[in-house]
Coordinates of C-alpha atoms in Angstrom, one line a residue:
X1 CA -17.2 5.1 17.6
X2 CA -16.8 7.9 15.1
X3 CA -16.3 10.3 17.9
X4 CA -13.3 8.1 19.1
X5 CA -11.9 8.3 15.7
X6 CA -12.4 12.0 15.6
X7 CA -10.3 12.3 18.7
X8 CA -7.2 10.7 17.2
X9 CA -6.9 14.0 15.4
X10 CA -6.6 16.3 18.4
X11 CA -3.3 14.7 19.7
X12 CA -0.9 12.1 19.0
X13 CA -2.5 9.7 21.3
X14 CA -4.6 7.3 19.6
X15 CA -8.1 6.3 21.3
X16 CA -9.2 4.2 18.5
X17 CA -7.7 2.4 15.2
X18 CA -9.8 2.5 12.4
X19 CA -7.6 0.9 9.9
X20 CA -5.5 -2.3 10.5
X21 CA -3.1 -3.4 7.8
X22 CA -1.6 -7.0 8.3
X23 CA 1.3 -8.4 6.6
X24 CA 0.0 -11.9 6.8
X25 CA 3.3 -13.3 4.8
X26 CA 6.5 -12.0 3.6
X27 CA 6.4 -14.7 0.9
X28 CA 5.4 -13.9 -2.7
X29 CA 4.8 -15.6 -6.2
X30 CA 5.6 -12.8 -8.1
X31 CA 9.3 -11.4 -9.1
X32 CA 9.0 -8.0 -9.3
X33 CA 11.8 -5.6 -10.4
X34 CA 10.8 -2.9 -7.9
X35 CA 10.8 -5.3 -5.0
X36 CA 13.1 -8.1 -3.3
X37 CA 10.8 -9.7 -0.9
X38 CA 10.3 -12.5 -2.9
X39 CA 13.9 -13.5 -2.5
X40 CA 13.6 -14.3 1.2
X41 CA 12.4 -17.6 2.8
X42 CA 8.6 -17.1 3.6
X43 CA 7.4 -16.7 7.2
X44 CA 3.9 -16.6 7.9
X45 CA 1.9 -14.9 10.8
X46 CA 1.4 -17.2 13.6
X47 CA -2.1 -17.9 14.5
X48 CA -1.6 -16.4 17.9
X49 CA -1.0 -13.1 17.0
X50 CA -3.8 -13.2 14.7
X51 CA -6.3 -14.0 17.5
X52 CA -4.7 -11.4 19.6
X53 CA -5.5 -8.9 16.9
X54 CA -8.6 -10.4 16.4
X55 CA -9.6 -9.6 20.1
X56 CA -8.7 -6.0 19.7
X57 CA -10.8 -5.3 16.8
X58 CA -14.1 -4.3 19.0
X59 CA -11.9 -2.6 21.9
X60 CA -10.1 -0.4 19.4
X61 CA -12.9 0.4 16.9
X62 CA -11.2 -1.3 14.1
X63 CA -13.4 -0.8 11.2
X64 CA -11.2 -2.1 8.0
X65 CA -8.7 -4.9 8.1
X66 CA -6.2 -4.8 5.1
X67 CA -4.6 -8.1 4.5
X68 CA -1.4 -7.5 2.5
X69 CA 2.3 -9.2 2.4
X70 CA 4.0 -10.2 0.5
X71 CA 1.2 -11.9 -1.1
X72 CA -1.6 -12.4 1.3
X73 CA -3.0 -15.3 -0.4
X74 CA 0.0 -17.5 0.0
X75 CA -0.9 -17.8 3.8
X76 CA -2.4 -20.9 3.9
X77 CA -5.1 -19.8 6.2
X78 CA -5.6 -16.4 4.7
X79 CA -9.5 -16.9 4.2
X80 CA -10.1 -18.3 7.7
X81 CA -8.2 -15.2 9.1
X82 CA -10.2 -12.8 7.0
X83 CA -13.6 -14.5 8.2
X84 CA -12.1 -14.3 11.9
X85 CA -12.0 -10.5 11.7
X86 CA -15.4 -10.1 9.9
X87 CA -16.7 -12.3 12.8
X88 CA -15.4 -9.6 15.1
X89 CA -17.1 -6.8 13.1
X90 CA -14.4 -5.5 11.0
X91 CA -14.6 -5.3 7.1
X92 CA -11.9 -6.7 5.0
X93 CA -9.6 -5.6 2.1
X94 CA -7.8 -7.9 0.4
X95 CA -4.4 -6.7 -1.4
X96 CA -3.3 -9.2 -3.9
X97 CA -1.1 -9.7 -7.1
X98 CA -4.0 -11.7 -8.3
X99 CA -2.2 -14.9 -9.3
X100 CA -4.6 -17.2 -7.0
X101 CA -7.6 -15.0 -7.8
X102 CA -9.1 -17.5 -10.4
X103 CA -8.3 -20.6 -8.2
X104 CA -9.4 -19.2 -5.2
X105 CA -12.5 -17.2 -6.4
X106 CA -15.0 -18.9 -4.1
X107 CA -13.1 -18.2 -0.8
X108 CA -12.3 -14.5 -2.1
X109 CA -16.2 -14.0 -2.5
X110 CA -17.0 -15.7 1.0
X111 CA -14.3 -13.8 3.1
X112 CA -13.7 -10.4 1.9
X113 CA -15.5 -7.1 1.3
X114 CA -13.0 -5.6 -1.4
X115 CA -10.0 -6.7 -3.4
X116 CA -7.0 -4.3 -4.7
X117 CA -5.2 -6.0 -7.3
X118 CA -1.9 -5.1 -8.5
X119 CA -1.9 -4.5 -12.6
X120 CA 1.4 -3.1 -13.7
X121 CA 0.8 -3.5 -17.3
X122 CA -1.6 -3.2 -20.1
X123 CA -0.1 -6.0 -22.1
X124 CA 1.2 -9.3 -21.4
X125 CA 4.6 -8.5 -22.2
X126 CA 5.0 -5.3 -20.1
X127 CA 3.3 -7.3 -17.3
X128 CA 5.9 -10.0 -17.4
X129 CA 8.7 -7.5 -17.6
X130 CA 7.6 -5.7 -14.5
X131 CA 6.1 -8.6 -12.4
X132 CA 8.6 -11.4 -13.3
X133 CA 5.8 -13.9 -14.4
X134 CA 3.9 -14.7 -17.2
X135 CA 0.3 -14.2 -15.7
X136 CA -1.4 -11.2 -17.2
X137 CA -4.4 -13.3 -18.9
X138 CA -4.5 -15.0 -15.4
X139 CA -4.8 -11.9 -13.3
X140 CA -7.7 -10.6 -15.6
X141 CA -9.5 -14.1 -15.5
X142 CA -9.4 -14.0 -12.1
X143 CA -10.5 -10.5 -11.7
X144 CA -13.6 -11.5 -13.8
X145 CA -14.5 -14.4 -11.8
X146 CA -14.5 -12.3 -8.4
X147 CA -16.5 -9.6 -10.1
X148 CA -19.1 -12.3 -11.1
X149 CA -19.4 -12.9 -7.3
X150 CA -20.1 -9.3 -6.4
X151 CA -17.1 -8.1 -4.8
X152 CA -15.9 -4.7 -5.7
X153 CA -12.3 -4.5 -7.3
X154 CA -10.0 -1.6 -7.7
X155 CA -6.6 -2.1 -9.8
X156 CA -3.6 -0.2 -8.5
X157 CA -0.7 0.3 -11.0
X158 CA 2.8 1.5 -10.0
X159 CA 3.7 3.8 -12.6
X160 CA 7.2 3.6 -13.8
X161 CA 9.5 3.9 -17.1
X162 CA 8.3 0.4 -18.1
X163 CA 4.7 0.9 -18.2
X164 CA 3.9 4.8 -18.1
X165 CA 3.1 4.6 -21.9
X166 CA 0.2 1.9 -21.4
X167 CA -2.0 3.8 -19.1
X168 CA -4.8 3.6 -21.7
X169 CA -4.4 -0.1 -22.2
X170 CA -4.2 -0.7 -18.5
X171 CA -7.6 1.3 -18.0
X172 CA -9.2 -0.7 -20.9
X173 CA -7.8 -4.1 -19.8
X174 CA -9.4 -3.3 -16.4
X175 CA -12.5 -2.3 -17.7
X176 CA -13.0 -5.4 -19.9
X177 CA -13.5 -7.6 -16.6
X178 CA -15.7 -5.2 -14.9
X179 CA -13.1 -3.5 -12.3
X180 CA -15.1 -0.9 -10.6
X181 CA -11.9 1.4 -10.0
X182 CA -8.6 1.9 -11.8
X183 CA -5.9 3.8 -9.6
X184 CA -2.2 5.0 -10.3
X185 CA 0.7 5.8 -8.2
X186 CA 4.3 6.5 -8.8
X187 CA 7.0 4.0 -8.3
X188 CA 8.6 5.1 -4.8
X189 CA 12.5 5.4 -5.5
X190 CA 13.5 7.9 -2.8
X191 CA 12.0 6.1 0.5
X192 CA 14.7 3.8 2.1
X193 CA 11.7 2.0 4.2
X194 CA 9.4 1.2 1.2
X195 CA 11.8 -1.1 -0.8
X196 CA 15.3 -2.5 -0.3
X197 CA 18.4 -1.0 0.1
X198 CA 20.0 0.6 -3.0
X199 CA 23.7 0.8 -3.4
X200 CA 23.6 4.8 -3.8
X201 CA 20.1 5.7 -2.4
X202 CA 18.5 8.2 -4.5
X203 CA 17.0 9.9 -1.4
X204 CA 20.8 11.2 -0.7
X205 CA 20.7 13.2 -3.7
X206 CA 17.1 14.1 -4.2
X207 CA 16.6 17.9 -4.9
X208 CA 19.8 18.3 -6.7
X209 CA 19.5 21.0 -9.3
X210 CA 21.3 19.2 -12.0
X211 CA 21.2 15.4 -11.8
X212 CA 22.8 13.8 -14.7
X213 CA 20.2 11.7 -16.8
X214 CA 22.7 8.6 -16.9
X215 CA 23.5 8.9 -12.9
X216 CA 19.8 9.2 -12.7
X217 CA 19.1 6.0 -14.6
X218 CA 21.8 4.0 -12.8
X219 CA 20.3 4.8 -9.4
X220 CA 16.7 4.6 -10.0
X221 CA 16.0 2.9 -13.4
X222 CA 12.3 2.5 -12.8
X223 CA 12.0 6.4 -12.6
X224 CA 11.3 8.5 -15.7
X225 CA 13.7 10.4 -17.6
X226 CA 12.8 14.3 -18.6
X227 CA 11.6 13.2 -22.2
X228 CA 9.6 10.3 -20.5
X229 CA 8.0 13.1 -18.3
X230 CA 7.1 15.2 -21.4
X231 CA 5.5 12.0 -22.9
X232 CA 3.4 11.1 -19.9
X233 CA 2.1 14.9 -19.8
X234 CA 0.8 14.2 -23.5
X235 CA -0.8 10.7 -22.3
X236 CA -2.8 12.4 -19.4
X237 CA -4.0 15.2 -21.7
X238 CA -5.3 12.7 -24.0
X239 CA -6.8 10.4 -21.4
X240 CA -8.3 13.3 -20.3
X241 CA -10.4 13.6 -23.6
X242 CA -10.7 10.0 -24.6
X243 CA -11.8 8.7 -21.0
X244 CA -13.7 11.6 -19.7
X245 CA -16.4 9.5 -18.8
X246 CA -14.4 7.3 -16.7
X247 CA -12.8 10.4 -14.9
X248 CA -16.2 11.6 -14.0
X249 CA -17.8 8.3 -12.9
X250 CA -14.7 7.7 -10.7
X251 CA -13.7 4.6 -12.4
X252 CA -10.4 6.2 -13.0
X253 CA -9.8 7.1 -9.1
X254 CA -7.8 10.0 -9.6
X255 CA -8.6 13.2 -11.3
X256 CA -6.5 14.3 -14.3
X257 CA -4.9 17.0 -12.0
X258 CA -4.3 14.3 -9.3
X259 CA -2.4 12.2 -12.0
X260 CA -0.4 15.3 -13.1
X261 CA 1.0 15.3 -9.6
X262 CA 2.9 12.3 -10.6
X263 CA 4.6 14.2 -13.2
X264 CA 5.5 16.7 -10.4
X265 CA 7.1 13.9 -8.4
X266 CA 8.9 12.5 -11.5
X267 CA 10.4 16.0 -12.3
X268 CA 11.3 16.6 -8.8
X269 CA 13.5 13.4 -8.7
X270 CA 15.3 14.8 -11.7
X271 CA 15.9 18.3 -9.7
X272 CA 13.2 20.2 -11.9
X273 CA 10.9 21.5 -8.9
X274 CA 9.7 20.7 -5.7
X275 CA 7.9 17.5 -4.8
X276 CA 4.2 17.8 -4.8
X277 CA 2.6 18.9 -1.3
X278 CA 1.6 15.6 0.7
X279 CA -1.5 15.8 2.9
X280 CA -1.7 12.3 5.3
X281 CA -2.6 11.6 8.5
X282 CA -2.2 7.7 8.3
X283 CA -0.3 7.4 11.5
X284 CA -3.2 8.8 13.1
X285 CA -5.8 6.3 11.6
X286 CA -4.0 3.4 10.7
X287 CA -1.1 1.1 11.6
X288 CA 0.7 -1.6 9.9
X289 CA 1.8 -5.3 11.8
X290 CA 4.2 -7.0 10.0
X291 CA 4.4 -10.9 9.9
X292 CA 6.6 -11.2 13.1
X293 CA 4.3 -8.7 14.9
X294 CA 6.8 -5.8 14.2
X295 CA 4.7 -2.2 14.2
X296 CA 5.0 0.5 11.8
X297 CA 2.7 3.6 11.6
X298 CA 2.2 3.2 7.8
X299 CA 3.9 1.4 4.9
X300 CA 6.8 4.3 4.4
X301 CA 7.8 5.0 8.1
X302 CA 10.2 3.0 10.1
X303 CA 9.3 0.3 12.8
X304 CA 8.1 1.4 16.4
X305 CA 8.1 -1.8 18.3
X306 CA 6.4 -5.2 18.3
X307 CA 2.8 -6.3 19.3
X308 CA 1.8 -9.8 20.4
X309 CA 4.0 -12.8 21.1
X310 CA 4.2 -14.4 17.6
X311 CA 7.9 -14.4 17.9
X312 CA 9.3 -14.5 21.3
X313 CA 12.6 -13.0 20.0
X314 CA 11.1 -10.1 19.2
X315 CA 10.4 -7.5 22.2
X316 CA 9.6 -4.0 22.3
X317 CA 11.1 -3.0 25.5
X318 CA 12.3 -4.0 28.9
X319 CA 10.4 -4.1 32.4
X320 CA 12.6 -4.5 35.3
X321 CA 15.3 -5.9 33.3
X322 CA 13.0 -8.6 31.6
X323 CA 12.1 -8.2 28.0
X324 CA 8.4 -8.2 27.2
X325 CA 6.0 -7.2 24.2
X326 CA 3.1 -5.3 24.0
X327 CA -0.7 -5.8 23.0
X328 CA -1.9 -3.6 20.1
X329 CA -3.7 -1.1 22.1
X330 CA -0.8 -0.2 24.2
X331 CA 1.8 -0.5 21.3
X332 CA 0.0 2.1 19.2
X333 CA 0.8 4.6 22.0
X334 CA 4.2 3.7 23.1
X335 CA 6.6 6.3 23.5
X336 CA 8.2 5.4 19.9
X337 CA 4.8 5.4 18.1
X338 CA 4.1 8.9 20.0
X339 CA 7.3 10.0 18.8
X340 CA 6.8 9.2 15.3
X341 CA 3.4 10.9 15.2
X342 CA 4.9 14.2 16.5
X343 CA 7.8 13.9 14.2
X344 CA 5.5 13.8 11.1
X345 CA 3.1 16.4 12.3
X346 CA 6.1 18.4 12.9
X347 CA 7.5 17.9 9.4
X348 CA 10.4 16.4 10.6
X349 CA 10.3 13.0 8.6
X350 CA 11.6 14.0 5.1
X351 CA 10.0 10.7 4.0
X352 CA 6.6 12.2 4.3
X353 CA 7.5 15.1 2.1
X354 CA 8.2 12.6 -0.9
X355 CA 5.4 10.3 -0.1
X356 CA 3.8 8.6 -3.3
X357 CA 0.9 7.0 -1.6
X358 CA -0.6 9.3 1.2
X359 CA -3.6 8.4 3.2
X360 CA -5.7 11.4 4.7
X361 CA -8.8 10.9 6.4
X362 CA -10.9 14.0 7.3
X363 CA -13.8 14.7 9.7
X364 CA -16.4 13.3 7.5
X365 CA -14.4 10.1 6.2
X366 CA -13.7 9.2 10.0
X367 CA -17.6 9.6 10.9
X368 CA -18.4 7.5 7.9
X369 CA -15.8 4.7 8.9

């Protein structure tokens, strides 16, 4: 199977799919300032589509299934779905805001292999300001309960103006409940596919040599100002001294140098330098299936068709004048999918050059999957 994964890197045609990401639901019980999915009526992925995807785990060599959303745990059958994929031979990662972890700890422990929890504040006040719910303590309690059951936990913090100064507190809060890894990434304010449309997309002016601070804050209030960037630089330097053991052990997932790439990103948004180089082959190693069966190559690129038959009105093309949908094994190699892979490898997708969360799987990593 590892050999099949390696073949993916040789061309734009996929012979296997190591990582499958599922938006189980587009509902969410957080009210985040950087996302508006919670404003929409909730739609859950239908079991017919789930079962079709389960049937493709072995033929496609799917090694990891990531349950996402929305909030994956709002799907009424998320735990049963997780177990179905595990029975088919996949390992399970649950991406969650953590609000249900304490209540459903037993299901989590019995159904998944890893948990990734969004932790966007180091204090209750900051968490509530960003996530829109008063749940900082609840999330920490939930992580402690799941950790006690032997499930590895990673916290993921989307660094933005409201929370960057709390990096030390975020790390210490995660450590206090036994979290295995603490990870940071920058808020994405330059990709039109990652979050909802903005009245004035910052992507249209990124790279300007002199972007007024007032305009920058009006367009992307979550991004850092020049003064914020200077302060973040100091915080990272201090962390390098005060949390050296956590960097060495890998408990802080990113090295100090990798954390400094966030500075480069925020400064590039201000027109001060280039965006950090991105190394990513996610479209060659993973795919995202949204709640209605819509297929994307990753979180940050546009749709490239529809899989399954979860929504009869959503189809990927026409055959003899009749609309039809494709099984996953065919959809990942459709003309649209091949075109997107060719485009990003050729440097033709501007979004990829500004990606805040690239995924790269090299030869060794693919062999070990």
